[in-house]
Coordinates of C-alpha atoms and ligand atoms in Angstrom, one line a residue:
M1 CA -14.9 -3.4 -22.4
R2 CA -17.1 -4.1 -19.3
N3 CA -17.1 -7.8 -18.9
P4 CA -19.6 -8.5 -16.0
E5 CA -19.5 -12.3 -16.9
I6 CA -16.0 -12.2 -15.5
E7 CA -15.8 -9.2 -13.3
K8 CA -18.7 -10.4 -11.3
A9 CA -18.4 -14.2 -11.8
E10 CA -18.0 -17.0 -9.3
R11 CA -14.5 -18.1 -8.9
G12 CA -15.1 -21.4 -10.8
V13 CA -16.3 -19.6 -13.8
I14 CA -13.2 -17.3 -13.9
D15 CA -11.0 -20.5 -13.4
S16 CA -12.6 -22.3 -16.3
Y17 CA -12.4 -19.2 -18.6
Q18 CA -8.7 -18.7 -17.8
L19 CA -7.9 -22.4 -18.2
Q20 CA -9.4 -22.5 -21.7
H21 CA -7.6 -19.4 -22.8
L22 CA -4.3 -20.5 -21.1
K23 CA -4.4 -23.8 -23.1
N24 CA -4.9 -21.7 -26.3
T25 CA -1.9 -19.5 -25.3
V26 CA 0.2 -22.6 -24.5
N27 CA -0.6 -24.2 -27.8
K28 CA 0.1 -21.1 -29.6
V29 CA 3.5 -20.2 -28.0
L30 CA 4.5 -23.9 -28.6
M31 CA 3.9 -23.4 -32.3
V32 CA 5.7 -20.1 -32.7
S33 CA 8.3 -19.7 -30.0
P34 CA 11.6 -21.7 -30.1
F35 CA 12.3 -20.2 -26.5
Y36 CA 9.1 -21.7 -25.0
R37 CA 9.2 -24.9 -27.1
E38 CA 12.6 -25.5 -25.5
R39 CA 11.6 -24.7 -22.0
F40 CA 8.4 -26.8 -22.2
A41 CA 10.3 -29.7 -23.7
E42 CA 12.9 -29.6 -20.8
L43 CA 9.9 -29.8 -18.3
Q44 CA 8.0 -32.2 -20.5
V45 CA 4.8 -30.1 -20.3
D46 CA 2.2 -29.1 -22.8
S47 CA -1.4 -28.0 -22.9
S48 CA -2.7 -31.6 -22.4
K49 CA -1.1 -31.5 -18.8
L50 CA -3.2 -28.4 -17.9
R51 CA -6.3 -30.1 -16.2
N52 CA -7.2 -27.2 -13.9
I53 CA -5.9 -23.7 -13.4
A54 CA -3.6 -24.6 -10.5
D55 CA -1.7 -26.7 -13.1
L56 CA -0.3 -23.4 -14.3
Q57 CA 2.5 -24.2 -11.9
I58 CA 3.9 -26.8 -14.0
L59 CA 4.8 -24.2 -16.6
P60 CA 8.2 -22.5 -16.7
F61 CA 8.7 -18.9 -15.3
T62 CA 9.8 -16.1 -17.8
T63 CA 12.3 -13.5 -16.4
K64 CA 13.6 -10.2 -17.5
T65 CA 16.9 -12.0 -18.3
D66 CA 15.1 -14.3 -20.8
L67 CA 13.6 -11.2 -22.5
R68 CA 17.0 -9.5 -22.6
G69 CA 18.5 -12.6 -24.1
H70 CA 16.1 -12.3 -27.1
Y71 CA 16.4 -8.6 -27.8
P72 CA 14.9 -7.1 -29.9
F73 CA 12.4 -9.4 -31.6
G74 CA 13.1 -12.9 -30.4
F75 CA 10.1 -13.1 -28.2
M76 CA 7.5 -12.0 -30.8
A77 CA 5.0 -14.6 -31.6
V78 CA 3.9 -13.1 -35.0
E79 CA 5.8 -12.0 -38.0
K80 CA 7.2 -8.5 -37.9
H81 CA 5.0 -7.1 -40.6
R82 CA 1.9 -8.1 -38.3
L83 CA 3.1 -5.8 -35.6
S84 CA 1.2 -2.6 -35.5
R85 CA 3.2 -0.9 -32.6
I86 CA 6.3 -1.1 -30.5
H87 CA 6.7 0.0 -26.9
A88 CA 9.7 -0.5 -24.7
S89 CA 10.1 -1.1 -21.0
S90 CA 11.6 1.6 -18.9
G91 CA 14.7 -0.2 -17.9
T92 CA 17.4 2.0 -16.5
T93 CA 20.3 -0.1 -17.4
G94 CA 21.2 -1.8 -20.6
K95 CA 19.0 -2.1 -23.6
P96 CA 15.3 -1.9 -23.1
T97 CA 12.9 -4.6 -23.7
I98 CA 10.9 -4.2 -26.9
I99 CA 7.3 -5.1 -26.8
G100 CA 5.2 -5.7 -29.9
Y101 CA 1.4 -5.4 -30.3
T102 CA -0.8 -6.5 -33.2
K103 CA -4.0 -4.6 -34.1
N104 CA -6.0 -6.9 -32.0
D105 CA -3.6 -6.5 -29.0
I106 CA -4.0 -2.8 -29.2
N107 CA -7.8 -3.2 -29.4
Y108 CA -7.9 -5.5 -26.3
W109 CA -5.7 -3.1 -24.5
A110 CA -7.9 -0.1 -25.3
D111 CA -10.8 -2.3 -23.9
I112 CA -8.8 -3.0 -20.8
I113 CA -8.0 0.7 -20.3
A114 CA -11.6 1.9 -21.1
R115 CA -12.7 -0.4 -18.3
A116 CA -10.1 0.6 -16.0
I117 CA -11.1 4.3 -16.4
L118 CA -14.7 3.3 -15.7
T119 CA -13.7 1.3 -12.7
A120 CA -11.5 4.1 -11.3
T121 CA -14.0 6.9 -11.9
G122 CA -17.5 5.7 -12.9
L123 CA -17.4 8.1 -15.8
D124 CA -17.8 7.2 -19.4
S125 CA -17.6 10.6 -20.8
G126 CA -15.9 13.9 -20.1
L127 CA -12.4 15.3 -20.4
I128 CA -9.3 13.4 -19.4
H129 CA -6.0 15.2 -19.1
N130 CA -3.2 12.6 -19.8
A131 CA 0.1 13.7 -18.3
Y132 CA 1.7 10.3 -18.6
G133 CA 4.6 10.5 -21.1
Y134 CA 3.9 9.7 -24.7
G135 CA 6.4 7.7 -26.6
L136 CA 8.0 4.2 -26.0
F137 CA 6.7 4.3 -22.4
T138 CA 3.3 2.6 -22.4
G139 CA 1.6 5.2 -20.0
G140 CA 0.6 8.0 -22.5
L141 CA -0.6 6.0 -25.5
G142 CA -1.9 3.3 -23.3
L143 CA -4.3 5.6 -21.4
H144 CA -5.0 7.6 -24.6
H145 CA -6.6 4.8 -26.7
G146 CA -8.6 3.5 -23.8
A147 CA -10.0 6.8 -23.1
E148 CA -10.9 7.4 -26.7
K149 CA -12.5 4.0 -26.9
L150 CA -14.6 4.8 -23.8
G151 CA -15.8 8.1 -25.6
M152 CA -13.9 10.6 -23.6
T153 CA -12.2 13.7 -24.9
V154 CA -8.4 13.3 -24.4
I155 CA -6.0 16.1 -23.7
P156 CA -2.7 14.3 -24.7
A157 CA -0.6 16.6 -22.5
S158 CA 2.2 14.1 -22.1
A159 CA 4.7 14.8 -19.2
G160 CA 6.7 17.9 -18.8
N161 CA 6.2 21.7 -19.3
T162 CA 4.3 21.9 -16.0
E163 CA 3.2 25.4 -16.4
R164 CA 1.5 24.6 -19.7
Q165 CA -0.2 21.6 -18.0
I166 CA -1.6 24.1 -15.5
T167 CA -2.9 26.4 -18.2
L168 CA -4.5 23.5 -20.0
I169 CA -6.2 22.2 -16.7
E170 CA -7.5 25.8 -15.9
D171 CA -8.7 26.5 -19.4
L172 CA -10.1 23.2 -20.6
K173 CA -11.5 22.1 -17.3
P174 CA -10.8 18.3 -17.4
D175 CA -12.6 15.8 -15.2
I176 CA -9.8 13.4 -14.7
L177 CA -6.0 13.7 -14.3
C178 CA -3.7 10.8 -15.3
A179 CA -0.1 11.1 -14.2
T180 CA 2.4 9.4 -11.9
P181 CA 1.6 10.4 -8.3
S182 CA 4.9 12.2 -8.1
Y183 CA 4.2 14.3 -11.1
A184 CA 0.7 15.0 -9.9
L185 CA 2.3 16.4 -6.8
N186 CA 4.7 18.3 -8.7
I187 CA 1.8 19.9 -10.7
A188 CA 0.0 20.9 -7.5
E189 CA 3.1 22.4 -6.0
K190 CA 3.7 24.4 -9.1
M191 CA 0.2 25.7 -9.0
I192 CA 0.6 26.8 -5.4
E193 CA 3.9 28.5 -6.3
M194 CA 2.1 30.4 -9.1
G195 CA -0.5 31.6 -6.5
K196 CA -3.2 29.2 -7.8
S197 CA -5.4 26.8 -5.9
P198 CA -5.2 23.1 -7.0
Q199 CA -8.3 22.6 -4.9
Q200 CA -10.2 24.8 -7.3
T201 CA -9.7 23.0 -10.6
S202 CA -12.5 21.1 -12.4
L203 CA -10.7 17.9 -11.6
R204 CA -12.8 15.2 -9.9
F205 CA -10.7 12.1 -10.3
G206 CA -6.9 11.1 -10.5
I207 CA -5.7 7.8 -12.0
F208 CA -2.2 7.6 -10.7
G209 CA 0.4 4.8 -11.1
A210 CA 3.6 3.6 -12.8
E211 CA 5.6 3.9 -9.5
P212 CA 5.1 2.9 -5.9
W213 CA 3.0 5.3 -3.7
S214 CA 1.6 5.1 -0.2
E215 CA -1.9 5.5 1.2
E216 CA -0.6 8.7 2.8
M217 CA 0.4 10.2 -0.6
R218 CA -3.1 9.2 -1.9
Q219 CA -4.6 11.4 1.0
K220 CA -2.3 14.2 0.2
L221 CA -3.2 14.3 -3.5
E222 CA -6.9 13.9 -2.7
E223 CA -6.7 16.8 -0.3
L224 CA -4.5 19.0 -2.6
F225 CA -6.8 18.6 -5.6
Q226 CA -10.0 17.8 -3.9
I227 CA -10.3 14.6 -6.0
K228 CA -10.7 10.8 -5.6
A229 CA -7.5 9.3 -6.5
C230 CA -7.2 5.6 -7.6
D231 CA -4.1 3.4 -8.2
I232 CA -3.5 1.9 -11.7
Y233 CA -0.9 -0.9 -12.2
G234 CA 0.8 -2.4 -15.1
L235 CA 4.0 -3.2 -16.8
S236 CA 5.2 -3.1 -20.4
E237 CA 6.1 -6.8 -20.6
V238 CA 2.5 -7.9 -19.7
I239 CA 0.9 -5.1 -21.8
G240 CA 1.3 -1.7 -20.0
P241 CA -1.1 0.1 -17.7
G242 CA -4.4 -1.5 -17.0
V243 CA -3.3 -5.0 -15.7
A244 CA -5.0 -3.9 -12.4
V245 CA -6.9 -0.9 -11.2
E246 CA -8.6 0.3 -8.0
C247 CA -12.4 0.8 -8.0
H248 CA -13.5 4.4 -7.0
E249 CA -16.3 2.8 -4.8
A250 CA -14.1 1.0 -2.4
Q251 CA -10.4 2.2 -3.1
D252 CA -9.5 -1.2 -1.4
G253 CA -7.1 -3.0 -3.7
L254 CA -6.5 -3.2 -7.4
H255 CA -8.8 -5.4 -9.5
V256 CA -6.9 -7.5 -11.9
A257 CA -8.2 -7.9 -15.5
E258 CA -8.5 -11.6 -15.0
D259 CA -10.1 -12.1 -18.4
H260 CA -6.7 -11.2 -19.8
F261 CA -4.2 -12.0 -17.2
I262 CA -3.6 -14.7 -14.6
I263 CA -2.0 -13.5 -11.5
E264 CA 0.1 -15.5 -8.9
V265 CA 2.1 -14.5 -5.9
I266 CA 5.3 -16.5 -5.2
N267 CA 8.0 -16.6 -2.7
P268 CA 10.9 -15.1 -4.7
V269 CA 13.4 -17.4 -3.1
T270 CA 11.7 -20.8 -3.2
K271 CA 9.5 -19.7 -6.3
K272 CA 6.6 -21.6 -4.5
P273 CA 3.1 -20.1 -4.6
L274 CA 2.1 -18.1 -1.6
P275 CA -1.5 -18.2 0.0
E276 CA -3.8 -15.2 -0.3
G277 CA -2.8 -12.3 1.9
E278 CA 0.9 -13.2 2.0
E279 CA 3.3 -10.7 0.4
G280 CA 5.5 -12.0 -2.3
E281 CA 6.5 -11.4 -6.0
L282 CA 3.7 -11.0 -8.5
V283 CA 3.8 -13.3 -11.5
F284 CA 1.6 -12.7 -14.6
T285 CA 0.6 -14.8 -17.5
S286 CA -1.2 -13.3 -20.5
I287 CA -3.9 -15.3 -22.0
K288 CA -5.1 -13.2 -25.0
K289 CA -2.1 -11.5 -26.4
E290 CA -0.9 -12.2 -29.9
A291 CA 2.4 -10.6 -30.5
F292 CA 3.9 -11.0 -27.1
P293 CA 2.3 -13.7 -25.1
I294 CA 4.1 -14.2 -21.9
I295 CA 4.0 -17.1 -19.5
R296 CA 4.5 -16.8 -15.7
Y297 CA 6.4 -13.5 -16.0
R298 CA 8.3 -12.7 -12.7
T299 CA 7.7 -8.9 -12.3
G300 CA 10.0 -8.3 -9.3
D301 CA 7.0 -6.3 -7.7
I302 CA 6.0 -7.1 -4.2
A303 CA 2.3 -7.2 -3.2
S304 CA -0.3 -9.7 -1.9
I305 CA -3.7 -10.7 -3.3
T306 CA -7.1 -11.4 -2.1
R307 CA -10.0 -13.1 -3.9
N308 CA -12.7 -11.9 -1.4
K309 CA -15.5 -10.1 -3.1
C310 CA -15.2 -6.4 -3.2
S311 CA -17.8 -4.2 -1.8
C312 CA -18.2 -2.8 -5.3
G313 CA -19.5 -6.2 -6.3
R314 CA -16.6 -7.3 -8.3
T315 CA -15.2 -10.8 -7.6
T316 CA -12.0 -10.5 -9.5
A317 CA -8.7 -10.9 -7.6
R318 CA -7.4 -7.8 -6.0
M319 CA -3.7 -6.9 -5.5
S320 CA -2.6 -4.8 -2.6
R321 CA -0.6 -1.6 -3.4
I322 CA 2.8 -2.5 -4.7
K323 CA 5.1 -2.2 -1.7
G324 CA 8.1 -1.8 -4.0
R325 CA 10.3 -3.6 -6.4
M326 CA 12.6 -6.3 -5.2
D327 CA 15.5 -4.2 -6.6
D328 CA 14.4 -1.2 -4.6
M329 CA 14.4 -3.1 -1.3
L330 CA 17.2 -1.8 1.0
I331 CA 18.9 -4.2 3.3
I332 CA 20.1 -2.1 6.3
R333 CA 21.9 -4.1 9.0
G334 CA 19.9 -7.2 8.1
V335 CA 16.5 -5.4 8.0
N336 CA 14.5 -5.1 4.8
V337 CA 13.1 -1.7 4.0
Y338 CA 11.1 -0.3 1.1
P339 CA 11.1 3.3 0.2
S340 CA 7.3 3.3 0.3
E341 CA 7.5 2.4 4.1
I342 CA 9.7 5.5 4.6
E343 CA 7.3 7.6 2.6
L344 CA 4.5 6.6 4.9
C345 CA 6.4 8.0 8.0
L346 CA 7.4 11.4 6.5
L347 CA 3.9 12.2 5.1
K348 CA 2.7 12.1 8.6
L349 CA 4.7 15.2 9.4
Q350 CA 2.9 18.3 8.2
E351 CA 6.1 20.3 8.6
L352 CA 7.8 18.4 5.8
T353 CA 7.1 18.4 2.0
P354 CA 6.2 15.2 0.5
H355 CA 9.5 15.0 -1.6
Y356 CA 12.2 12.7 -0.5
Q357 CA 15.3 10.9 -1.7
L358 CA 17.3 8.1 -0.1
D359 CA 21.1 8.0 -0.4
I360 CA 22.7 4.7 0.1
T361 CA 26.3 5.0 1.4
N362 CA 28.8 2.7 3.0
Q363 CA 29.8 3.3 6.5
G364 CA 32.4 0.6 7.1
P365 CA 31.2 -2.8 6.2
T366 CA 27.6 -2.0 6.4
Q367 CA 25.1 -0.2 4.1
E368 CA 23.7 3.0 5.5
I369 CA 20.8 5.1 4.2
T370 CA 20.2 8.8 4.7
L371 CA 16.7 10.2 4.1
N372 CA 16.8 13.6 2.5
V373 CA 13.6 15.6 3.1
E374 CA 12.6 19.1 2.7
I375 CA 11.2 21.3 5.4
N376 CA 8.0 23.2 4.3
D377 CA 8.2 26.8 3.3
S378 CA 6.2 28.2 6.3
V379 CA 8.5 26.5 8.9
Y380 CA 11.5 27.5 6.8
Q381 CA 10.5 31.2 6.9
K382 CA 9.5 31.0 10.6
T383 CA 13.0 29.6 11.5
S384 CA 14.7 32.4 9.5
R385 CA 15.8 29.9 7.0
N386 CA 18.1 28.3 9.6
L387 CA 18.3 24.6 9.0
E388 CA 20.2 24.4 12.4
H389 CA 17.3 26.0 14.2
H390 CA 16.2 23.9 17.3
E391 CA 12.6 23.6 15.8
I392 CA 14.0 21.9 12.7
K393 CA 16.2 19.7 14.9
Q394 CA 13.1 18.7 16.8
I395 CA 11.3 17.7 13.5
S396 CA 14.3 15.8 12.5
S397 CA 14.3 13.8 15.9
K398 CA 10.5 13.2 15.6
L399 CA 11.0 11.7 12.1
K400 CA 13.8 9.5 13.2
E401 CA 11.6 8.2 16.1
K402 CA 8.8 7.5 13.6
L403 CA 11.2 5.7 11.1
K404 CA 12.7 3.7 14.0
S405 CA 9.3 2.4 15.2
A406 CA 8.0 1.6 11.6
C407 CA 11.2 0.3 10.0
L408 CA 12.9 -1.1 13.2
I409 CA 16.2 0.6 12.4
S410 CA 17.9 3.9 12.8
I411 CA 17.8 6.0 9.6
E412 CA 19.9 9.2 9.3
V413 CA 17.8 12.3 8.3
N414 CA 19.0 15.3 6.4
I415 CA 16.5 18.2 6.4
L416 CA 16.9 20.4 3.3
A417 CA 15.6 23.7 2.3
P418 CA 12.3 23.8 0.4
K419 CA 12.6 22.9 -3.4
T420 CA 16.1 21.4 -3.0
L421 CA 15.2 18.0 -4.3
P422 CA 14.7 17.4 -8.0
R423 CA 11.1 17.2 -9.1
S424 CA 9.7 14.4 -11.2
Q425 CA 7.9 14.5 -14.5
G426 CA 7.5 10.8 -14.8
K427 CA 8.7 8.0 -12.5
T428 CA 10.6 9.6 -9.7
V429 CA 14.0 8.3 -8.5
R430 CA 13.6 7.5 -4.8
V431 CA 16.9 5.7 -4.2
V432 CA 20.4 7.1 -5.2
D433 CA 23.2 4.5 -4.7
K434 CA 26.2 6.6 -3.8
R435 CA 28.2 3.4 -3.2
K436 CA 29.0 3.2 -6.9
T437 CA 30.3 6.7 -7.2
E438 CA 32.2 6.4 -4.0
S439 CA 34.1 3.2 -5.1
L440 CA 35.1 5.0 -8.4
M441 CA 36.8 7.9 -6.6
Ligands
DLL501 O1 4.8 1.8 -15.8 C1 3.0 1.0 -17.0 C2 2.0 2.1 -16.4 C3 1.9 3.2 -17.0 C4 1.4 1.7 -15.2 C5 1.0 4.2 -16.4 C6 0.5 2.6 -14.6 C7 0.3 3.9 -15.2 P1 6.7 0.0 -17.2 O2 7.4 1.4 -17.5 O3 7.1 -1.1 -17.9 O4 5.2 0.1 -17.3 O5 7.1 -0.1 -15.6 C8 6.5 -1.2 -14.9 O6 6.5 0.0 -12.9 O7 6.9 -3.5 -12.7 C9 6.2 -1.6 -11.3 O8 7.5 -1.7 -10.7 C10 5.9 -0.1 -11.5 N1 4.5 0.2 -11.4 C11 3.7 0.4 -12.4 N2 2.4 0.7 -11.9 C12 2.7 0.8 -10.5 C13 1.8 1.2 -9.4 C14 4.4 1.1 -16.6 N3 0.6 1.4 -9.5 C15 6.9 -1.1 -13.5 N4 2.3 1.0 -8.2 C16 6.2 -2.2 -12.6 C17 3.7 0.7 -7.9 C18 4.1 0.6 -10.2 N5 4.4 0.4 -9.0

């Protein structure tokens, strides 16, 4: 669970620990995986070529396409009967990626999550309300087993049925809320709508992740619930939640579980490693997994890393917040924009709700985006529910200015009545590509 020998070790100690486990993983995949055997043979590499951790770069990358090509069990490194659980990635198109876990994998994962909860809250007992979805998604069961292993009492609420979530929070008085940030926001909003105060619950901590969210959204959630909110990151292909988590002491970057995973940041175009502090695509290698070991998996997630010691005392690599996925990056008139940058601007305006959606449309040859946001209820009432009211127009202009100076492009703003946009129960959809539907018409 806690592993101070790695969490607080000198970099050299972490490097040699990772190198030893990396070599074991490479030897193992060479024995059991035709895919890696072929790739390694093409590049003429094997574990004897790994003399220090930087030599990781001689190994091939693994991509989502590679995993898709081996659906459903082609990537498993153990016989099917040794699998004790299956999860699947939350792909929106095509077949999902099937991930297998042995008993040992589940055990390690529970350790990783137990440590993540400790890191994010400092608590090793108490009640944890788990509103991540249970099922093929790794969020629900992932957090569940880790919390149990830590010795907590889990409320396996899963996602959805928000009124029941609220009753459970009120009656059972949990210490921690686990959910996607957008669902946590949805819960708070529902409480307010029901005439209840989210500030008066027993909650003290939030462990939020599974989708990009901004520093402004953290502040909003911390204020709404009067909690400390930490970011948890992970992906099914690598294990699920727990690959990295923020510490409650500093809330300054997510500590990577480096005794299980090696992190790299690469330039997604040249595929070359980037120096610390530079933003690029995250790449992970698992060094302990049995059923689904993965070498240099290209995540498509954009962030940077630092290996400077954190003020909490940990020395493990820390990731910045995820700026977004490469697939979510919008290219507007040649400028790259991530939805999280837009979120940051709109949350600065008190008159708006934190809910938003971006529509992509074609205006002639270029791609255009429209930001749909909601006015908050008090301004809506004050302006006699007239979205054409000059006060609302002023708010719209103010937002446009903020967007222009933050993103360097003009973004169309569409102000809507409160509660118009869909509310999320899991990962929220921020970008709606209307070009596809338009071209079908
Ligand atoms: O979302 C695992 C998870 C569950 C993480 C619960 C945290 C909490 P997948 O469904 O495979 O797994 O989706 C993985 O979600 O590649 C990121 O794009 C995104 N993601 C996950 N955590 C964060 C985060 C889970 N903290 C994909 N911030 C990843 C931003 C995140 N994006």
